[in-house]
Amino acid sequence: MECKRSDRGCVAQESDRCLFITFPALVLLIVSLVFILRPPDMTYLDLLRQGDEHAARAERTAAVAAYQEAARLRSDDPIPYLRLARVYLDWGRTDDALTAVAEAERLGAREADFERLRLAIHIARADWPAVVEHAQRLLALDPTEGEARHTLARAYVELREWDAAQAEYQALLNADPADHVAHERLGALLAGADPAAIRHLFAARTDLADNLLGVLREMGTIDDPAYASALLGRACFEAQEWALAVHHFERALSHNPDFPDAHAYLGYALDQMGYPDEGRFHLQRAVTLAPDSPVAHIFLGLHYDRLGDFSAARAEYETAYDLDPTNPATCVEIGQTWAAEGRYVAAEIWLREAVSLEPDDPALWEVLARFYLDHNITTEGRGVEAASELVKLLPDDAGAYDLRGWAAFQVGDYAAAEDNLLQALSLDPMLAS
């Protein structure tokens, strides 16, 4: 019996020793497994999360670094590249965005995911033929995707393929009769040519639709189809709907090829759409048909301005000023061409002429204040004076205080600079200057 008890004791002691040895070893094994198996996954997910947080705060360099490190940890995963593409797109780095999308596609990303990103990138580049191509690919994957069809319709408008655009907007309305955007766009395309436009514009009830309805009511008393189409074009022009404006001004010229205002506005709208050669033809035609039109000369001046031909632009602006010396906008444009050539004294004369014509217009004082600030002109505190006038006119505007703060800083009045910049931040905490 003693032997048995002793044996049992020996066994118990041996078991205790085994447990004592085994338990720490087991803990070490678990800890090792955690460190060996878990950190890459955890680090990868943490990097994606960090990248997302940086991207949400527009901290793009940090976001890119986080996503690139995530891609290094998982070289076969397309997700970091898809997120990189979004950051690059928001950053305006569309070439880098396309490269990231191509890598995501190579690594097996879902076709809808990378096509959707490619579509957004080509919209940002205003590459409308490519937009058509990728929108059609998305619709081939899912014909019910309304956003892709809206984008396709818009691309057709930008390409001036009016019939194709109308067909896409009609398809959108067939799928969703309450689609206000489709009603507005289809109504705008049909206005003046198809009575159905009125029904679509009433259904849209947007600002543009209401303005076009007002023009259509006025057209009932107009016998001149060219003038009526030009009125529709002006409504679209004022809404900065350049392609729709082009549509109606082209229709106006189909009724009257020698309509100078239609040529002038068409030329400007084509310039805005990125068709400078076509635009110049119509602008020069407008000046030829109506040499006494200040608008035609201003639009032609703006065309040359965009091309960097400041001397030619100024010649057109000066002609417009001679025809209408009361327009401050013309004075501003003349002043800006002198400033672009480094002729600051001449520029200041014209910018001050603009504010003298309309001293209660804050936009003119802002242009003058920015001129002094941008070109580091501190003579007699004129920048502070201009910015102070702006603050008087806009006492609750953060941008006005921001300008006055930097104008004060420019002349060494640091206390006033601090006061004004703090006031700007109190009015708009998100202001970054």
XYZ file of C-alpha atoms in Angstrom:
433
model
C 0.000 0.000 0.000
C 2.814 2.406 0.843
C 4.446 1.579 -2.420
C 1.249 2.340 -4.244
C 0.817 5.593 -2.378
C 4.391 6.433 -3.128
C 3.869 5.570 -6.780
C 0.797 7.741 -6.899
C 2.754 10.578 -5.316
C 5.525 10.153 -7.810
C 3.055 10.217 -10.659
C 1.354 13.319 -9.245
C 4.678 15.060 -8.778
C 5.713 14.140 -12.309
C 2.372 15.417 -13.654
C 2.835 18.683 -11.800
C 6.300 19.027 -13.250
C 4.938 18.291 -16.736
C 2.160 20.822 -16.323
C 4.639 23.338 -14.968
C 6.815 22.825 -18.006
C 3.986 22.463 -20.542
C 1.876 25.497 -19.573
C 4.605 28.122 -20.093
C 5.571 26.404 -23.314
C 1.952 26.508 -24.459
C 1.711 30.214 -23.626
C 4.906 30.880 -25.556
C 3.554 28.895 -28.489
C 0.288 30.874 -28.511
C 2.126 34.182 -28.231
C 4.465 33.140 -31.009
C 1.560 32.170 -33.216
C -0.114 35.512 -32.543
C 3.022 37.364 -33.554
C 3.780 35.080 -36.468
C 0.297 34.696 -37.925
C -1.706 37.764 -36.909
C 0.377 40.914 -37.344
C 0.526 40.923 -41.162
C -3.274 40.711 -41.332
C -3.742 43.221 -38.556
C -1.094 45.569 -39.990
C -2.608 45.311 -43.471
C -6.087 46.187 -42.218
C -4.689 48.950 -40.016
C -2.903 50.443 -43.018
C -6.100 50.399 -45.072
C -7.953 52.049 -42.201
C -5.222 54.660 -41.774
C -5.238 55.330 -45.501
C -9.009 55.787 -45.449
C -8.773 58.214 -42.526
C -6.022 60.235 -44.211
C -7.988 60.292 -47.472
C -11.126 61.517 -45.672
C -9.089 64.431 -44.288
C -7.541 65.116 -47.729
C -4.110 64.152 -46.319
C -3.249 62.596 -49.631
C 0.493 62.041 -49.260
C -0.080 60.111 -46.029
C -2.982 58.181 -47.581
C -0.857 57.155 -50.564
C 1.969 56.026 -48.264
C -0.426 53.886 -46.200
C -2.018 52.249 -49.238
C 1.366 51.612 -50.863
C 2.612 49.900 -47.700
C -0.577 47.805 -47.612
C 0.051 46.839 -51.240
C 3.619 45.821 -50.319
C 2.340 43.563 -47.533
C -0.218 41.918 -49.824
C 1.232 42.101 -53.291
C -1.585 40.004 -54.768
C -4.498 42.086 -53.409
C -6.173 44.665 -55.707
C -7.896 46.588 -52.891
C -4.999 48.950 -52.023
C -4.659 49.862 -55.697
C -8.358 50.654 -56.018
C -8.077 52.966 -53.025
C -4.880 54.502 -54.371
C -6.719 55.266 -57.600
C -9.458 57.111 -55.696
C -6.902 59.233 -53.834
C -5.012 60.059 -57.026
C -8.290 60.964 -58.717
C -9.273 63.329 -55.900
C -5.756 64.778 -56.100
C -6.089 65.449 -59.820
C -3.277 63.006 -60.657
C -5.240 61.154 -63.294
C -2.248 59.424 -64.928
C -1.290 57.888 -61.579
C -4.935 56.966 -61.011
C -5.082 55.094 -64.320
C -1.847 53.259 -63.476
C -3.277 52.166 -60.120
C -6.503 50.981 -61.764
C -4.536 48.964 -64.321
C -2.652 47.245 -61.485
C -5.925 46.510 -59.671
C -7.310 44.960 -62.861
C -4.158 42.832 -63.274
C -4.556 41.542 -59.719
C -8.136 40.431 -60.323
C -10.323 43.295 -59.097
C -14.012 43.053 -59.928
C -14.647 44.435 -63.396
C -17.399 46.758 -62.177
C -15.048 48.254 -59.559
C -12.210 49.140 -61.900
C -14.504 50.202 -64.756
C -16.359 52.561 -62.423
C -13.058 54.144 -61.417
C -11.863 54.387 -65.011
C -15.115 56.109 -65.884
C -14.643 58.692 -63.116
C -11.047 59.323 -64.183
C -12.008 59.952 -67.806
C -14.782 62.317 -66.687
C -12.158 64.281 -64.740
C -10.008 64.407 -67.885
C -13.026 65.474 -69.990
C -12.119 62.622 -72.350
C -15.658 62.134 -73.582
C -15.006 59.376 -76.169
C -13.357 57.337 -73.387
C -16.281 58.152 -71.083
C -18.668 56.722 -73.671
C -16.554 53.558 -73.971
C -16.361 52.851 -70.239
C -19.962 53.822 -69.511
C -21.052 51.333 -72.159
C -18.876 48.652 -70.527
C -20.529 49.282 -67.170
C -23.968 49.134 -68.747
C -23.045 45.844 -70.428
C -22.362 44.475 -66.928
C -25.556 45.959 -65.488
C -28.036 47.626 -67.880
C -30.015 48.995 -64.917
C -27.160 51.126 -63.550
C -28.674 54.597 -63.743
C -25.539 56.531 -62.849
C -23.597 55.006 -65.736
C -26.432 55.803 -68.152
C -26.603 59.396 -66.904
C -22.874 59.674 -67.512
C -23.244 58.190 -70.988
C -26.007 60.664 -71.826
C -23.899 63.561 -70.561
C -20.944 62.393 -72.662
C -23.123 62.353 -75.770
C -24.203 65.930 -74.989
C -20.566 67.006 -74.590
C -19.757 65.319 -77.911
C -22.763 67.106 -79.469
C -24.356 63.799 -80.447
C -27.803 65.140 -79.707
C -29.912 62.203 -80.931
C -27.865 59.685 -78.946
C -28.153 61.864 -75.836
C -31.926 62.124 -76.216
C -32.186 58.339 -76.567
C -30.259 57.772 -73.324
C -32.315 60.299 -71.358
C -35.487 58.672 -72.673
C -34.162 55.276 -71.545
C -33.562 56.721 -68.079
C -37.145 57.983 -67.943
C -38.464 54.628 -69.107
C -36.703 53.076 -66.109
C -37.641 55.857 -63.665
C -40.376 58.296 -64.757
C -39.586 60.493 -61.724
C -35.948 61.138 -62.710
C -35.834 64.957 -62.477
C -32.381 65.277 -64.031
C -33.362 63.223 -67.069
C -36.527 65.318 -67.468
C -34.488 68.533 -67.310
C -31.858 67.402 -69.812
C -34.319 65.903 -72.272
C -36.542 68.965 -72.002
C -33.566 71.250 -72.624
C -32.554 69.272 -75.707
C -36.088 69.238 -77.129
C -36.968 72.856 -76.261
C -38.017 74.842 -79.290
C -38.237 71.777 -81.513
C -40.677 69.385 -79.830
C -43.760 70.285 -77.737
C -42.900 67.359 -75.434
C -40.157 69.583 -73.997
C -42.749 71.481 -71.955
C -43.941 68.305 -70.229
C -40.383 67.293 -69.346
C -39.424 70.743 -68.071
C -42.546 70.928 -65.905
C -41.674 67.517 -64.448
C -38.080 68.588 -63.759
C -38.861 71.785 -61.827
C -35.208 72.820 -61.634
C -33.947 76.379 -61.996
C -32.808 75.731 -65.554
C -36.116 74.070 -66.419
C -38.075 77.027 -65.030
C -35.932 79.487 -66.997
C -36.418 77.524 -70.202
C -40.169 77.380 -69.607
C -40.153 81.164 -69.263
C -38.367 81.463 -72.598
C -40.804 79.054 -74.239
C -43.714 81.172 -73.021
C -42.038 84.265 -74.487
C -41.379 82.445 -77.753
C -45.117 82.285 -78.345
C -44.982 85.978 -79.249
C -41.794 85.785 -81.369
C -41.951 85.210 -85.111
C -38.167 84.974 -85.605
C -37.047 81.336 -85.065
C -33.366 82.322 -84.971
C -33.968 84.822 -82.181
C -36.182 82.336 -80.323
C -33.452 79.679 -80.437
C -30.886 82.248 -79.313
C -33.032 83.037 -76.255
C -32.978 79.359 -75.305
C -29.231 79.371 -75.833
C -28.847 82.404 -73.561
C -30.776 80.650 -70.781
C -28.409 77.675 -71.003
C -25.404 79.998 -71.332
C -26.305 81.856 -68.140
C -26.564 78.506 -66.341
C -23.078 77.671 -67.697
C -24.537 74.698 -69.510
C -22.150 75.209 -72.385
C -23.032 72.170 -74.490
C -26.761 72.878 -74.300
C -26.052 76.510 -75.170
C -24.085 75.356 -78.215
C -27.042 73.178 -79.248
C -29.441 76.123 -79.323
C -27.055 78.691 -80.821
C -26.244 76.252 -83.621
C -29.969 75.921 -84.216
C -30.257 79.722 -84.279
C -27.545 79.912 -86.935
C -29.292 77.228 -88.972
C -32.184 79.711 -89.241
C -29.961 82.776 -89.757
C -26.273 82.181 -90.590
C -25.494 85.910 -90.217
C -26.806 86.367 -86.668
C -23.853 88.089 -84.900
C -24.974 87.524 -81.306
C -25.460 83.811 -81.958
C -21.932 83.623 -83.387
C -20.495 85.489 -80.377
C -22.175 83.376 -77.717
C -21.604 80.163 -79.657
C -17.899 80.977 -79.974
C -17.570 81.623 -76.240
C -19.430 78.417 -75.337
C -17.270 76.365 -77.713
C -14.181 77.852 -76.063
C -15.500 76.709 -72.690
C -16.044 73.202 -74.055
C -12.461 72.971 -75.303
C -13.013 73.691 -79.007
C -10.860 76.840 -79.439
C -10.485 76.630 -83.215
C -14.236 76.395 -83.777
C -14.769 79.052 -81.153
C -12.366 81.494 -82.816
C -14.131 81.108 -86.163
C -17.476 82.125 -84.685
C -16.000 84.927 -82.550
C -14.211 86.470 -85.510
C -17.375 86.100 -87.557
C -19.311 87.937 -84.834
C -16.822 90.840 -84.862
C -16.995 90.996 -88.664
C -20.805 91.039 -88.680
C -21.111 93.466 -85.741
C -17.937 95.547 -85.336
C -19.763 97.856 -82.901
C -20.693 95.032 -80.498
C -18.773 95.303 -77.190
C -19.791 91.740 -76.299
C -18.283 90.301 -79.478
C -14.974 92.081 -78.844
C -14.891 91.052 -75.161
C -15.535 87.401 -76.021
C -12.824 87.459 -78.693
C -10.490 89.108 -76.180
C -11.193 86.354 -73.662
C -10.400 83.795 -76.357
C -6.969 85.329 -76.983
C -6.458 85.675 -73.229
C -6.891 81.927 -72.725
C -4.323 81.296 -75.447
C -1.836 83.589 -73.681
C -1.878 86.221 -76.443
C -2.291 89.176 -74.075
C -1.553 91.860 -76.655
C -4.293 90.613 -79.003
C -6.659 90.210 -76.059
C -6.009 93.749 -74.860
C -6.667 95.164 -78.332
C -10.136 93.582 -78.299
C -10.834 94.749 -74.729
C -9.791 98.302 -75.558
C -12.125 98.315 -78.558
C -14.926 97.107 -76.284
C -14.067 99.862 -73.772
C -14.212 102.506 -76.491
C -17.656 101.219 -77.440
C -18.848 101.052 -73.812
C -16.614 102.916 -71.322
C -19.014 102.300 -68.420
C -18.397 98.551 -68.102
C -16.013 97.841 -65.186
C -15.507 94.226 -66.272
C -13.769 95.468 -69.424
C -11.427 97.596 -67.313
C -10.586 94.574 -65.168
C -9.717 92.488 -68.216
C -7.484 95.234 -69.630
C -5.754 95.553 -66.264
C -5.217 91.809 -66.008
C -3.505 91.663 -69.411
C -1.073 94.402 -68.322
C -0.422 92.534 -65.069
C 0.255 89.306 -66.983
C 2.975 91.167 -68.893
C 4.481 92.638 -65.719
C 3.254 96.169 -66.451
C 1.905 96.812 -62.961
C 1.485 100.576 -63.173
C -0.772 100.253 -66.224
C -2.585 97.343 -64.592
C -3.281 99.357 -61.442
C -4.690 102.273 -63.448
C -7.254 100.040 -65.134
C -8.183 98.113 -61.988
C -8.728 101.381 -60.115
C -10.821 102.629 -63.023
C -13.020 99.552 -62.560
C -13.701 100.268 -58.861
C -14.338 103.929 -59.629
C -17.095 102.908 -62.043
C -18.836 100.667 -59.479
C -17.438 101.410 -56.008
C -20.084 99.293 -54.263
C -19.185 96.073 -56.080
C -17.127 93.879 -53.699
C -15.893 91.668 -56.537
C -13.996 94.619 -58.012
C -12.349 95.507 -54.695
C -11.351 91.874 -54.265
C -9.652 91.858 -57.666
C -7.771 95.046 -56.754
C -6.736 93.752 -53.313
C -5.513 90.457 -54.771
C -3.566 92.356 -57.418
C -1.604 94.216 -54.740
C -1.115 91.076 -52.668
C -0.155 88.741 -55.522
C 2.416 91.164 -56.910
C 3.781 92.309 -53.528
C 2.866 95.946 -54.140
C 2.990 97.719 -50.767
C 3.140 101.352 -51.920
C 1.228 103.669 -49.547
C -0.648 100.735 -48.059
C -2.888 100.450 -51.114
C -3.438 96.747 -50.603
C -4.656 97.358 -47.051
C -6.920 100.134 -48.329
C -8.481 97.902 -50.998
C -8.944 94.994 -48.588
C -10.489 97.343 -46.002
C -13.036 98.527 -48.554
C -13.847 94.888 -49.244
C -14.427 94.246 -45.522
C -16.753 97.266 -45.342
C -18.831 95.836 -48.160
C -18.701 92.248 -46.837
C -18.471 92.519 -43.027
C -19.381 88.854 -42.487
C -17.157 87.342 -45.171
C -14.190 85.258 -44.021
C -12.376 85.724 -47.315
C -12.485 89.506 -46.962
C -10.852 89.384 -43.513
C -8.341 86.861 -44.809
C -7.293 89.267 -47.561
C -7.049 92.204 -45.159
C -4.980 90.089 -42.780
C -2.441 89.172 -45.418
C -2.373 92.736 -46.758
C -1.524 93.944 -43.235
C 1.129 91.233 -42.913
C 2.621 92.376 -46.224
C 3.264 95.891 -44.862
C 4.547 94.635 -41.502
C 1.481 95.378 -39.372
C 1.540 92.013 -37.624
C -0.968 92.850 -34.899
C -3.601 93.838 -37.470
C -2.677 90.800 -39.547
C -3.268 88.471 -36.611
C -6.560 90.134 -35.665
C -7.946 89.867 -39.191
C -6.768 86.317 -39.796
C -8.270 85.185 -36.491
C -11.526 86.901 -37.439
C -11.453 85.070 -40.777
C -11.001 81.746 -38.995
C -13.815 82.521 -36.561
C -16.131 83.090 -39.533
C -14.896 80.030 -41.413
C -12.863 77.518 -39.365
C -12.151 75.517 -42.534
C -10.522 78.479 -44.284
C -7.035 77.676 -45.563
C -5.041 80.553 -46.995
